[in-house]
Amino acid sequence: MNIHHHISDELLFDYANGALEEGWSLAVATHLALCPSCRKRLAAMEAAGGAIFEAIEVEPASASKEDFSWEAMRARIDNAAPVREVPAAKVVSARDGVLVPEPLRSYIGGDVDKVKWKPLGLGAYHYPIKTSDEDISVRLLRIPAGKPVPEHTHGGRELTLVLKGSFSDVSGRFGPGDFEETDETVDHQPIADPGEDCICLAVTDAPLKFKSRIVRMIQPLLGI
Amino acid sequence: MISAKVRVRKLEKTVKEPDKEELSACLLAVGARKDIQAFEVLFRHFGPKIRAFMLKRGGNRQQAEELMQETMMMIWNKAALFDPARGSVSSWIFTVARNVRIDAFRKTNRPEFDPNDPAFVPDAEPAADDVYQAGQEADRLRGALVKLPPEQADLLRLSFYEEISHSAIAERMNLPLGTVKSRIRLAFSRLREILGDAA
Ligand SMILES: [Zn+2]
């Protein structure tokens, strides 16, 4: 995989320190599954986290309190049911040419060919993904080859991870594994490259507000 | 009986604090054969730190104690996953404590990649001296953290201790978002330089 667009330091840092919500984390973690170089950057951040954690100041506790705590821990271990081996995830063979890595695959219940697409109009489709945050929209998008994603603006951050095909916009060309991070300061017009449909994971702060009049008219009907 | 045991332990404790090689060996021993004595060394070293880490996120002492025990239980169960070639004991324990804390305070998922997944793209070439190198890197990193400009080091500490996003930090410290972003970028490009990583 030839990845050219990576996760920014500040976003990866939010993921490393645990502050990033589920929807954004899904895009970040799925890119990480495809990108050894971002994993290396994450490891460096977690190493910094470890060093900072190691330096944490501890108020002195009485030895008897620490002994009491340890005895409680021992009792807990003695009483714990033996840990069941974590059952392996649904077996997928690499031969099947799996396209979507974990953690995303579990969220969509299989590979992209299993997705039950919903029409978005103008030949585009989407598949909404449920996470624990109502105000973060997470979904797969399928844009027909050579066609634009309906022009849109949005209220905050937008993350896009390409899974199949490619698109281009002012920031360049984005192919499989590439990660795009934009915000309200960027008015971009992604266009799927000719040849094949572009499938990507799109995570946004708020529902996309499509500028196109037709789409705006049907937006309430589609609930997007 | 118990008091005798305790006395011996106190004696050992005053003798010396375990260094990072010992801690690493202890975690490996727990992973390989559920070695309870090795686990006790880890518990007595990291328990108080984990408790303090939990308290930084809020809650009371009793909850911090409970979450510390939860984290140590997780360490007991998952120690076999620790790979000294991929990072130090404290980074590994930090990530376990971080995940327990997210679970407890936010009740949300933190999606993670799965190295055993067939669609996972593995690292290019594993270096020969990984364990040795990881240890060296941890030392260099600690040294480099101390030398970061205070405004960068403070930002890193605050984020790791309190689990807050860079945009929340900008609000809290009353700084432009761009300033916070550039401090994060400067800090990590410096740290990566120290680690000898061109990325
Ligand atoms: Zn990357």
XYZ file of C-alpha atoms and ligand atoms in Angstrom:
424
model
C 0.000 0.000 0.000
C 1.359 3.327 -1.074
C 0.144 5.911 1.391
C 0.851 9.598 0.819
C -1.505 11.349 3.216
C -1.162 10.671 6.938
C -2.667 11.557 10.321
C -1.599 14.950 11.728
C 0.413 15.057 14.944
C -2.358 16.806 16.873
C -5.038 14.275 15.891
C -2.769 11.296 16.569
C -1.865 12.872 19.894
C -5.548 13.105 20.883
C -5.838 9.406 20.048
C -2.689 8.571 22.054
C -3.767 10.396 25.197
C -7.256 8.923 25.041
C -9.209 12.120 24.394
C -10.525 11.229 20.932
C -14.163 10.144 20.627
C -15.175 6.824 19.114
C -16.104 8.065 15.619
C -12.824 9.917 14.976
C -10.896 7.079 16.598
C -12.435 4.618 14.164
C -10.960 6.516 11.198
C -7.609 6.964 12.957
C -7.331 3.305 14.061
C -8.313 2.005 10.613
C -5.624 4.142 8.965
C -3.161 2.864 11.600
C -3.988 -0.727 10.587
C -2.834 0.135 7.056
C 0.086 2.446 7.864
C 3.284 1.267 9.626
C 4.711 4.796 9.587
C 1.810 6.307 11.559
C 1.976 3.333 13.950
C 5.600 4.197 14.572
C 4.626 7.797 15.350
C 1.886 6.547 17.675
C 4.400 4.303 19.460
C 6.678 7.318 20.035
C 3.752 9.254 21.505
C 2.782 6.360 23.756
C 6.404 6.097 24.837
C 6.251 9.776 25.794
C 2.998 9.000 27.627
C 4.792 6.170 29.432
C 7.694 8.399 30.462
C 5.306 11.090 31.693
C 3.247 8.436 33.509
C 6.408 7.058 35.124
C 7.218 10.555 36.411
C 3.835 10.980 38.074
C 4.100 12.262 41.623
C 2.744 9.875 44.212
C 1.688 10.980 47.642
C 3.317 8.725 50.197
C 0.897 6.160 51.550
C 1.447 4.196 54.726
C 3.060 0.801 54.253
C 0.114 -0.860 55.973
C -2.301 0.737 53.511
C -0.228 -0.544 50.605
C -0.135 -4.015 52.159
C -3.899 -3.939 52.602
C -4.290 -2.959 48.943
C -2.010 -5.793 47.845
C -3.936 -8.330 49.950
C -7.146 -7.158 48.261
C -5.477 -7.607 44.877
C -4.338 -11.128 45.777
C -7.821 -12.072 46.921
C -9.205 -10.732 43.679
C -6.774 -12.808 41.628
C -7.489 -15.933 43.696
C -11.220 -15.502 43.235
C -11.141 -14.518 39.595
C -12.553 -16.980 37.125
C -9.823 -18.195 34.807
C -9.658 -15.924 31.809
C -11.258 -17.389 28.768
C -9.113 -17.102 25.692
C -10.569 -14.289 23.652
C -12.414 -15.979 20.811
C -10.764 -15.178 17.512
C -12.700 -12.767 15.356
C -14.687 -14.230 12.515
C -12.106 -16.057 10.494
C -11.308 -14.265 7.309
C -8.623 -15.581 5.072
C -6.176 -13.221 3.447
C -6.822 -15.162 0.229
C -10.278 -13.676 0.093
C -8.608 -10.344 -0.619
C -10.007 -8.633 2.452
C -10.114 -4.955 1.813
C -11.417 -3.402 4.998
C -9.207 -3.895 8.058
C -10.262 -3.982 11.683
C -11.548 -2.109 13.584
C -13.730 -0.831 10.732
C -14.716 -4.258 9.376
C -16.590 -5.195 12.561
C -18.447 -1.883 12.474
C -19.798 -2.577 8.983
C -20.334 -6.291 9.568
C -17.989 -7.508 6.833
C -16.161 -6.324 3.776
C -17.372 -3.545 1.465
C -19.087 -5.997 -0.890
C -21.479 -6.873 1.956
C -22.530 -3.289 2.623
C -26.223 -2.456 2.163
C -25.830 0.904 0.445
C -28.479 3.598 0.638
C -28.843 6.001 -2.297
C -27.730 9.588 -1.678
C -28.835 10.918 -5.039
C -26.648 11.882 -8.013
C -25.383 8.290 -8.212
C -23.720 8.401 -4.797
C -24.469 6.018 -1.927
C -23.785 5.953 1.773
C -23.933 3.580 4.709
C -24.316 5.165 8.189
C -22.295 3.624 11.039
C -23.513 3.875 14.603
C -21.147 4.986 17.364
C -21.694 6.236 20.908
C -21.610 9.939 19.957
C -24.774 11.333 18.412
C -23.090 14.543 17.255
C -20.431 12.799 15.198
C -21.543 11.430 11.866
C -19.743 8.277 10.735
C -20.472 6.604 7.418
C -19.138 4.944 4.319
C -19.495 6.876 1.085
C -19.513 5.437 -2.413
C -18.922 7.996 -5.121
C -19.316 6.972 -8.778
C -16.140 7.074 -10.878
C -15.451 10.507 -12.314
C -18.228 12.153 -10.319
C -17.972 14.813 -7.611
C -19.028 14.333 -4.044
C -21.904 16.811 -3.862
C -20.269 20.114 -2.936
C -20.598 20.682 0.749
C -19.610 22.770 3.719
C -19.598 21.573 7.261
C -19.399 22.890 10.760
C -16.100 21.441 11.917
C -13.644 18.655 11.379
C -13.982 16.127 8.594
C -11.885 12.970 8.300
C -11.854 10.851 5.167
C -10.118 7.511 4.765
C -10.059 5.992 1.279
C -10.728 2.238 1.143
C -11.070 1.676 -2.593
C -10.602 3.754 -5.730
C -9.441 7.337 -5.308
C -10.545 10.949 -5.346
C -8.818 14.266 -5.932
C -9.335 17.734 -4.509
C -7.320 20.887 -3.804
C -5.046 18.938 -1.436
C -4.078 16.349 -4.034
C -4.949 12.810 -4.944
C -6.160 10.369 -2.304
C -5.889 6.622 -2.940
C -6.445 3.521 -0.785
C -5.221 4.073 2.782
C -4.848 7.838 2.362
C -6.223 9.980 5.152
C -7.612 13.481 4.672
C -8.222 15.897 7.508
C -10.084 19.121 6.792
C -12.021 21.718 8.745
C -14.360 24.626 8.062
C -11.492 26.692 6.681
C -11.203 24.386 3.669
C -13.810 24.502 0.946
C -12.847 21.414 -0.979
C -14.555 19.709 -3.857
C -13.544 16.058 -3.940
C -14.044 14.306 -7.280
C -13.778 10.542 -7.642
C -11.090 9.682 -10.173
C -12.233 7.968 -13.363
C -11.909 4.189 -13.592
C -13.663 2.889 -10.516
C -16.060 3.985 -7.789
C -14.417 5.513 -4.762
C -15.345 4.041 -1.384
C -14.283 5.889 1.725
C -14.996 6.248 5.417
C -16.170 9.777 6.226
C -16.394 11.161 9.757
C -17.755 14.646 10.356
C -18.691 16.867 13.281
C -22.178 17.627 12.181
C -24.443 16.442 9.385
C -23.022 17.597 6.096
C -24.786 20.605 4.715
C -24.870 20.049 1.036
C -24.725 23.215 -1.018
C -26.192 21.718 -4.096
C -29.787 22.862 -4.377
C -31.207 19.546 -5.480
C -29.495 17.695 -2.695
C -30.587 20.359 -0.220
C -34.146 19.875 -1.360
C -34.097 16.114 -0.867
C -31.926 16.228 2.262
C -34.876 16.157 4.688
C -36.350 13.195 2.838
C -33.143 11.185 3.079
C -32.419 12.176 6.631
C -28.775 13.007 5.960
C 2.234 -15.352 59.788
C 1.011 -12.448 57.757
C 2.782 -9.864 59.858
C 6.044 -11.769 59.471
C 5.596 -11.776 55.739
C 4.839 -8.094 55.734
C 7.939 -7.318 57.743
C 10.137 -9.172 55.284
C 8.534 -7.311 52.451
C 9.108 -3.922 54.036
C 12.689 -4.853 54.513
C 13.034 -5.753 50.845
C 11.303 -2.565 49.881
C 13.725 -0.369 51.755
C 16.601 -2.181 50.115
C 15.940 -0.851 46.640
C 13.438 0.236 44.043
C 13.320 -2.075 41.027
C 14.954 -0.623 37.910
C 13.348 -0.819 34.487
C 15.124 -4.038 33.461
C 13.725 -5.740 36.555
C 10.257 -4.365 35.923
C 10.432 -5.592 32.351
C 11.563 -9.045 33.527
C 8.691 -9.086 36.049
C 6.072 -8.294 33.430
C 7.506 -11.001 31.159
C 7.397 -13.487 34.066
C 3.742 -12.679 34.707
C 3.017 -13.137 31.016
C 4.944 -16.406 30.706
C 3.955 -18.188 33.932
C 1.626 -16.053 36.042
C 4.444 -15.392 38.523
C 2.724 -13.871 41.569
C 5.920 -12.574 43.182
C 6.879 -10.758 40.007
C 3.367 -9.366 39.915
C 3.721 -8.052 43.460
C 6.837 -6.115 42.444
C 4.851 -4.535 39.597
C 1.905 -3.841 41.872
C 3.980 -2.092 44.510
C 5.840 -0.018 41.916
C 3.015 0.920 39.564
C -0.049 0.706 41.852
C 0.483 4.124 43.485
C 1.232 5.722 40.104
C -1.908 4.253 38.555
C -3.966 5.447 41.538
C -2.586 8.986 41.093
C -3.203 8.785 37.332
C -6.865 7.861 37.958
C -7.301 10.696 40.472
C -6.114 13.225 37.889
C -9.208 12.474 35.842
C -11.504 13.161 38.806
C -13.460 10.927 41.113
C -12.582 10.016 44.681
C -9.885 7.936 46.305
C -12.056 4.873 46.596
C -12.823 4.961 42.888
C -9.137 5.528 42.102
C -8.268 2.454 44.193
C -10.925 0.411 42.404
C -9.693 1.524 38.953
C -6.111 0.828 39.954
C -7.085 -2.733 40.925
C -9.009 -3.048 37.668
C -5.916 -1.946 35.724
C -3.642 -4.337 37.631
C -6.100 -7.179 36.966
C -5.941 -6.325 33.279
C -2.143 -6.371 33.484
C -2.273 -9.771 35.208
C -4.519 -11.155 32.471
C -2.872 -9.573 29.453
C 0.813 -9.569 30.403
C 1.543 -12.122 27.671
C 0.804 -9.416 25.096
C 3.689 -7.243 26.344
C 6.518 -7.189 23.806
C 9.683 -5.468 25.083
C 10.839 -4.967 21.480
C 7.893 -2.682 20.871
C 8.108 -0.437 23.897
C 8.941 -0.042 27.548
C 7.024 -1.430 30.525
C 5.815 2.019 31.516
C 4.434 2.776 28.025
C 2.629 -0.556 28.045
C 1.174 -0.001 31.496
C 0.271 3.572 30.607
C -1.793 2.319 27.638
C -3.611 -0.258 29.807
C -4.413 2.369 32.480
C -5.492 4.850 29.807
C -7.956 2.328 28.357
C -9.391 1.427 31.780
C -9.864 5.133 32.467
C -11.646 5.793 29.155
C -13.920 2.858 29.872
C -14.732 4.069 33.381
C -15.200 7.776 32.766
C -16.502 7.973 29.235
C -18.227 4.605 28.803
C -17.241 4.601 25.176
C -15.271 2.449 22.809
C -11.761 3.267 21.745
C -11.400 1.394 18.446
C -7.938 -0.150 17.977
C -6.153 -1.906 15.124
C -5.658 -5.650 15.338
C -2.179 -6.901 14.330
C -3.607 -10.414 13.729
C -6.163 -9.203 11.226
C -5.492 -10.480 7.659
C -6.064 -6.986 6.264
C -3.502 -5.470 8.683
C -0.414 -4.127 6.893
C 2.618 -5.259 8.941
C 5.818 -3.291 9.525
C 8.396 -3.568 6.781
C 11.457 -5.082 8.434
C 11.905 -5.986 12.092
C 15.332 -4.839 13.295
C 17.642 -7.410 14.873
C 18.330 -5.651 18.155
C 14.811 -4.483 18.892
C 14.713 -5.174 22.632
C 18.006 -3.426 23.219
C 17.006 -0.521 21.006
C 13.622 -0.089 22.656
C 15.381 0.239 26.020
C 17.835 2.770 24.629
C 15.043 4.767 23.061
C 13.107 4.925 26.321
C 16.170 6.393 28.036
C 16.792 8.918 25.277
C 13.122 9.878 25.301
C 13.104 10.551 29.047
C 16.152 12.765 28.630
C 14.576 14.601 25.705
C 11.311 15.215 27.551
C 13.175 17.018 30.292
C 14.813 19.275 27.714
C 11.613 20.285 25.917
C 10.659 23.963 26.287
C 8.348 24.242 29.329
C 5.303 25.306 27.300
C 5.575 22.116 25.223
C 6.318 19.829 28.164
C 3.404 21.284 30.179
C 1.045 20.723 27.300
C 2.112 17.081 26.935
C 1.811 16.434 30.664
C -1.598 18.030 30.911
C -2.938 16.028 27.951
C -1.624 12.684 29.132
C -2.584 13.190 32.768
C -6.041 14.577 32.187
C -6.940 12.988 28.854
C -7.940 16.199 27.149
C -7.944 16.992 23.459
C -5.748 19.669 21.920
C -8.788 21.835 21.168
C -9.930 21.603 24.809
C -6.408 22.566 25.881
C -6.540 25.618 23.625
C -9.759 26.665 25.354
C -8.525 25.946 28.835
C -5.200 27.755 28.371
C -6.827 30.504 26.362
C -4.498 29.951 23.413
C -5.221 30.034 19.688
C -5.787 26.512 18.334
C -2.922 27.044 15.873
C -0.502 27.718 18.731
C -1.455 24.476 20.472
C -1.117 22.512 17.226
C 2.320 23.942 16.531
C 3.513 23.182 20.072
C 2.419 19.567 19.664
C 4.140 19.333 16.274
C 7.338 20.913 17.586
C 7.409 18.668 20.642
C 6.957 15.445 18.691
C 9.257 16.352 15.831
C 11.924 17.012 18.486
C 11.185 13.690 20.214
C 11.225 11.802 16.924
C 14.556 13.428 16.078
C 15.899 12.144 19.384
C 14.584 8.684 18.573
C 16.406 8.897 15.252
C 13.248 8.657 13.215
C 13.107 10.642 10.027
C 9.325 10.226 9.740
Zn -0.134 7.093 7.991
